[in-house]
Amino acid sequence: MKRDLAHQKTLIVDILSKSFDDNKSVNFVVKQDYIRKERIRRLMEYSFNVCHAFGEVWISDDEQACALILLPDKKKPTLNALLWDAKLALTVIGLNRISSVLGREAKIKSFHPQEPFSYLWFIGVIPELQNKGKGSLLLNDIIQESEQNKRPIYLETSVERNLPWYQNHGFEIFHSIDLTYTLYLLRKINGLS
């Protein structure tokens, strides 16, 4: 696996934009209008920027699967981060929707631990290559690194068909949030699951 490769940004954003096009959670955040797909792309660019600065960006050796991991304890309020947040609000969420999206984020964060952890923000595979083990290989590498660094992994998904996949990798569903859809909160704690 390759990590933190800024020159891979376009490819990673493309994979994630296609992988999350019909995702309920992503589409809750993204304003639904005639440029919805462009807004999803901007969300993925934002997420890439944040994880590149305050976490990890992973891409498989065959460049068909990728992941964005945020390390919340490393996130700092920089000028770039403030500009990224402002651009996200204006070009992805829409001003009239900011409070509902911030409310969603606050609910999710209220279930995160106080100690350092890895937040698996996005993991995706080129859609036509899904269900061939590429995502599992990448997730296994992420889990191994997390265990070496003694960091639990937290994530959420709105895709029910993905729950068994995460559970097969040792994640547990520890809570769910009812929004206009059900958001499942999962975690993998080192030495457990």
mmCIF file of C-alpha atoms in Angstrom:
data_model
loop_
_atom_site.group_PDB
_atom_site.id
_atom_site.type_symbol
_atom_site.label_atom_id
_atom_site.label_comp_id
_atom_site.label_asym_id
_atom_site.label_seq_id
_atom_site.Cartn_x
_atom_site.Cartn_y
_atom_site.Cartn_z
ATOM 1 C CA MET A 1 0.000 0.000 0.000
ATOM 2 C CA LYS A 2 1.101 3.535 -0.706
ATOM 3 C CA ARG A 3 0.430 6.340 1.736
ATOM 4 C CA ASP A 4 0.280 10.121 1.790
ATOM 5 C CA LEU A 5 0.802 10.670 -1.903
ATOM 6 C CA ALA A 6 -0.423 14.157 -2.740
ATOM 7 C CA HIS A 7 0.058 13.537 -6.462
ATOM 8 C CA GLN A 8 -2.606 10.798 -6.262
ATOM 9 C CA LYS A 9 -5.290 13.248 -5.125
ATOM 10 C CA THR A 10 -7.231 13.315 -8.418
ATOM 11 C CA LEU A 11 -7.344 9.522 -8.629
ATOM 12 C CA ILE A 12 -8.369 9.117 -4.979
ATOM 13 C CA VAL A 13 -11.073 11.779 -5.246
ATOM 14 C CA ASP A 14 -12.364 10.084 -8.392
ATOM 15 C CA ILE A 15 -12.548 6.635 -6.755
ATOM 16 C CA LEU A 16 -14.313 7.963 -3.668
ATOM 17 C CA SER A 17 -16.716 10.196 -5.609
ATOM 18 C CA LYS A 18 -17.879 7.231 -7.673
ATOM 19 C CA SER A 19 -17.951 4.838 -4.705
ATOM 20 C CA PHE A 20 -20.093 7.144 -2.556
ATOM 21 C CA ASP A 21 -22.409 8.560 -5.232
ATOM 22 C CA ASP A 22 -25.531 6.877 -3.826
ATOM 23 C CA ASN A 23 -24.441 6.840 -0.165
ATOM 24 C CA LYS A 24 -27.192 8.129 2.166
ATOM 25 C CA SER A 25 -24.770 9.689 4.637
ATOM 26 C CA VAL A 26 -22.784 11.530 1.949
ATOM 27 C CA ASN A 27 -25.979 12.692 0.282
ATOM 28 C CA PHE A 28 -27.255 13.991 3.631
ATOM 29 C CA VAL A 29 -24.213 16.273 3.826
ATOM 30 C CA VAL A 30 -24.218 17.289 0.149
ATOM 31 C CA LYS A 31 -26.801 19.756 -1.093
ATOM 32 C CA GLN A 32 -29.124 17.943 -3.478
ATOM 33 C CA ASP A 33 -29.352 19.925 -6.703
ATOM 34 C CA TYR A 34 -28.299 19.778 -10.345
ATOM 35 C CA ILE A 35 -24.581 19.834 -9.388
ATOM 36 C CA ARG A 36 -24.859 17.130 -6.698
ATOM 37 C CA LYS A 37 -22.108 14.982 -8.272
ATOM 38 C CA GLU A 38 -19.737 17.964 -8.338
ATOM 39 C CA ARG A 39 -20.593 18.649 -4.688
ATOM 40 C CA ILE A 40 -19.702 15.038 -3.803
ATOM 41 C CA ARG A 41 -16.377 15.509 -5.586
ATOM 42 C CA ARG A 42 -15.743 18.682 -3.565
ATOM 43 C CA LEU A 43 -16.570 16.800 -0.352
ATOM 44 C CA MET A 44 -13.999 14.167 -1.268
ATOM 45 C CA GLU A 45 -11.422 16.873 -2.088
ATOM 46 C CA TYR A 46 -12.096 18.467 1.301
ATOM 47 C CA SER A 47 -11.758 15.088 3.045
ATOM 48 C CA PHE A 48 -8.531 14.339 1.171
ATOM 49 C CA ASN A 49 -7.060 17.715 2.184
ATOM 50 C CA VAL A 50 -7.987 17.242 5.847
ATOM 51 C CA CYS A 51 -6.658 13.677 6.013
ATOM 52 C CA HIS A 52 -3.484 14.562 4.122
ATOM 53 C CA ALA A 53 -2.831 17.333 6.655
ATOM 54 C CA PHE A 54 -4.092 15.630 9.823
ATOM 55 C CA GLY A 55 -4.139 11.916 9.163
ATOM 56 C CA GLU A 56 -3.321 9.410 6.480
ATOM 57 C CA VAL A 57 -4.182 8.863 2.833
ATOM 58 C CA TRP A 58 -3.876 5.283 1.582
ATOM 59 C CA ILE A 59 -4.055 3.832 -1.919
ATOM 60 C CA SER A 60 -3.579 0.214 -2.910
ATOM 61 C CA ASP A 61 -0.570 -0.769 -4.988
ATOM 62 C CA ASP A 62 -2.858 -1.426 -7.969
ATOM 63 C CA GLU A 63 -4.457 2.012 -7.433
ATOM 64 C CA GLN A 64 -7.981 0.565 -7.357
ATOM 65 C CA ALA A 65 -8.817 1.041 -3.655
ATOM 66 C CA CYS A 66 -8.172 3.930 -1.301
ATOM 67 C CA ALA A 67 -8.903 5.169 2.196
ATOM 68 C CA LEU A 68 -8.897 8.452 4.082
ATOM 69 C CA ILE A 69 -8.082 8.241 7.775
ATOM 70 C CA LEU A 70 -8.320 11.200 10.123
ATOM 71 C CA LEU A 71 -6.314 11.276 13.344
ATOM 72 C CA PRO A 72 -8.515 13.678 15.368
ATOM 73 C CA ASP A 73 -5.865 14.249 18.040
ATOM 74 C CA LYS A 74 -3.535 15.597 15.324
ATOM 75 C CA LYS A 75 -6.072 18.040 13.841
ATOM 76 C CA LYS A 76 -5.129 21.671 14.444
ATOM 77 C CA PRO A 77 -6.967 24.911 13.628
ATOM 78 C CA THR A 78 -4.746 26.180 10.810
ATOM 79 C CA LEU A 79 -5.557 28.864 8.254
ATOM 80 C CA ASN A 80 -5.817 26.187 5.552
ATOM 81 C CA ALA A 81 -8.222 24.147 7.680
ATOM 82 C CA LEU A 82 -10.426 27.195 8.236
ATOM 83 C CA LEU A 83 -10.441 27.936 4.505
ATOM 84 C CA TRP A 84 -11.297 24.304 3.701
ATOM 85 C CA ASP A 85 -14.195 24.435 6.193
ATOM 86 C CA ALA A 86 -15.533 27.668 4.692
ATOM 87 C CA LYS A 87 -15.309 26.265 1.164
ATOM 88 C CA LEU A 88 -17.081 23.091 2.317
ATOM 89 C CA ALA A 89 -19.938 25.112 3.794
ATOM 90 C CA LEU A 90 -20.342 27.259 0.688
ATOM 91 C CA THR A 91 -19.768 24.769 -2.130
ATOM 92 C CA VAL A 92 -20.883 21.426 -0.685
ATOM 93 C CA ILE A 93 -23.359 21.803 2.158
ATOM 94 C CA GLY A 94 -25.121 25.078 1.401
ATOM 95 C CA LEU A 95 -25.586 27.830 3.961
ATOM 96 C CA ASN A 96 -29.175 26.941 4.822
ATOM 97 C CA ARG A 97 -28.166 23.356 5.712
ATOM 98 C CA ILE A 98 -25.126 24.005 7.877
ATOM 99 C CA SER A 99 -26.934 23.625 11.218
ATOM 100 C CA SER A 100 -28.396 20.202 10.339
ATOM 101 C CA VAL A 101 -25.018 18.927 9.098
ATOM 102 C CA LEU A 102 -23.217 20.302 12.168
ATOM 103 C CA GLY A 103 -25.851 18.671 14.381
ATOM 104 C CA ARG A 104 -25.199 15.349 12.676
ATOM 105 C CA GLU A 105 -21.443 15.727 13.170
ATOM 106 C CA ALA A 106 -21.897 16.609 16.863
ATOM 107 C CA LYS A 107 -24.000 13.473 17.423
ATOM 108 C CA ILE A 108 -21.342 11.303 15.786
ATOM 109 C CA LYS A 109 -18.462 12.897 17.695
ATOM 110 C CA SER A 110 -20.275 12.474 21.026
ATOM 111 C CA PHE A 111 -19.664 8.727 20.672
ATOM 112 C CA HIS A 112 -15.941 9.011 19.923
ATOM 113 C CA PRO A 113 -13.420 8.220 22.664
ATOM 114 C CA GLN A 114 -11.261 10.775 24.440
ATOM 115 C CA GLU A 115 -8.025 8.864 23.797
ATOM 116 C CA PRO A 116 -6.311 8.913 20.384
ATOM 117 C CA PHE A 117 -8.023 6.845 17.693
ATOM 118 C CA SER A 118 -8.098 6.440 13.928
ATOM 119 C CA TYR A 119 -11.250 7.655 12.204
ATOM 120 C CA LEU A 120 -11.776 5.701 8.986
ATOM 121 C CA TRP A 121 -13.585 8.481 7.164
ATOM 122 C CA PHE A 122 -13.797 6.856 3.741
ATOM 123 C CA ILE A 123 -12.727 3.586 2.173
ATOM 124 C CA GLY A 124 -13.642 2.894 -1.428
ATOM 125 C CA VAL A 125 -12.947 0.729 -4.432
ATOM 126 C CA ILE A 126 -13.529 1.531 -8.097
ATOM 127 C CA PRO A 127 -17.226 0.525 -8.364
ATOM 128 C CA GLU A 128 -16.841 -1.983 -11.193
ATOM 129 C CA LEU A 129 -14.077 -3.740 -9.209
ATOM 130 C CA GLN A 130 -15.955 -4.026 -5.911
ATOM 131 C CA ASN A 131 -16.574 -7.398 -4.244
ATOM 132 C CA LYS A 132 -13.249 -8.809 -5.469
ATOM 133 C CA GLY A 133 -11.317 -8.502 -2.172
ATOM 134 C CA LYS A 134 -9.527 -5.234 -2.964
ATOM 135 C CA GLY A 135 -11.220 -3.342 -0.121
ATOM 136 C CA SER A 136 -10.531 -6.194 2.291
ATOM 137 C CA LEU A 137 -6.816 -6.164 1.507
ATOM 138 C CA LEU A 138 -6.672 -2.428 2.153
ATOM 139 C CA LEU A 139 -8.764 -2.659 5.332
ATOM 140 C CA ASN A 140 -6.544 -5.462 6.654
ATOM 141 C CA ASP A 141 -3.471 -3.248 6.199
ATOM 142 C CA ILE A 142 -5.228 -0.363 7.967
ATOM 143 C CA ILE A 143 -6.201 -2.642 10.860
ATOM 144 C CA GLN A 144 -2.653 -3.986 11.154
ATOM 145 C CA GLU A 145 -1.191 -0.469 11.261
ATOM 146 C CA SER A 146 -3.792 0.642 13.784
ATOM 147 C CA GLU A 147 -2.962 -2.300 16.033
ATOM 148 C CA GLN A 148 0.756 -1.527 15.807
ATOM 149 C CA ASN A 149 0.022 2.092 16.786
ATOM 150 C CA LYS A 150 -2.380 0.972 19.534
ATOM 151 C CA ARG A 151 -5.213 3.084 18.087
ATOM 152 C CA PRO A 152 -8.803 1.862 17.977
ATOM 153 C CA ILE A 153 -10.601 2.472 14.672
ATOM 154 C CA TYR A 154 -13.976 4.213 14.532
ATOM 155 C CA LEU A 155 -16.218 4.681 11.501
ATOM 156 C CA GLU A 156 -19.837 4.980 10.519
ATOM 157 C CA THR A 157 -21.837 3.676 7.603
ATOM 158 C CA SER A 158 -25.336 4.121 6.265
ATOM 159 C CA VAL A 159 -24.973 1.127 3.951
ATOM 160 C CA GLU A 160 -26.537 -1.880 5.674
ATOM 161 C CA ARG A 161 -25.064 -4.365 3.180
ATOM 162 C CA ASN A 162 -21.578 -3.274 4.341
ATOM 163 C CA LEU A 163 -22.223 -4.176 7.992
ATOM 164 C CA PRO A 164 -21.337 -7.900 7.638
ATOM 165 C CA TRP A 165 -18.145 -6.940 5.787
ATOM 166 C CA TYR A 166 -17.009 -4.708 8.639
ATOM 167 C CA GLN A 167 -18.084 -7.291 11.224
ATOM 168 C CA ASN A 168 -16.056 -9.963 9.405
ATOM 169 C CA HIS A 169 -13.033 -7.688 9.912
ATOM 170 C CA GLY A 170 -13.662 -7.490 13.664
ATOM 171 C CA PHE A 171 -15.699 -4.298 13.888
ATOM 172 C CA GLU A 172 -18.671 -4.089 16.212
ATOM 173 C CA ILE A 173 -21.767 -1.942 15.850
ATOM 174 C CA PHE A 174 -21.907 -0.042 19.124
ATOM 175 C CA HIS A 175 -24.624 2.505 18.367
ATOM 176 C CA SER A 176 -26.934 3.797 15.657
ATOM 177 C CA ILE A 177 -28.303 7.269 15.012
ATOM 178 C CA ASP A 178 -31.686 7.869 13.430
ATOM 179 C CA LEU A 179 -31.435 10.754 10.978
ATOM 180 C CA THR A 180 -33.497 10.677 7.786
ATOM 181 C CA TYR A 181 -31.715 7.300 7.498
ATOM 182 C CA THR A 182 -29.992 5.004 9.995
ATOM 183 C CA LEU A 183 -26.325 5.695 10.571
ATOM 184 C CA TYR A 184 -24.440 2.783 12.158
ATOM 185 C CA LEU A 185 -21.445 3.583 14.358
ATOM 186 C CA LEU A 186 -18.740 0.914 14.384
ATOM 187 C CA ARG A 187 -15.458 0.436 16.156
ATOM 188 C CA LYS A 188 -12.563 -1.973 16.333
ATOM 189 C CA ILE A 189 -10.666 -1.796 19.575
ATOM 190 C CA ASN A 190 -7.187 -3.354 19.659
ATOM 191 C CA GLY A 191 -7.188 -6.706 21.380
ATOM 192 C CA LEU A 192 -10.995 -6.943 21.198
ATOM 193 C CA SER A 193 -13.519 -7.959 18.528
#
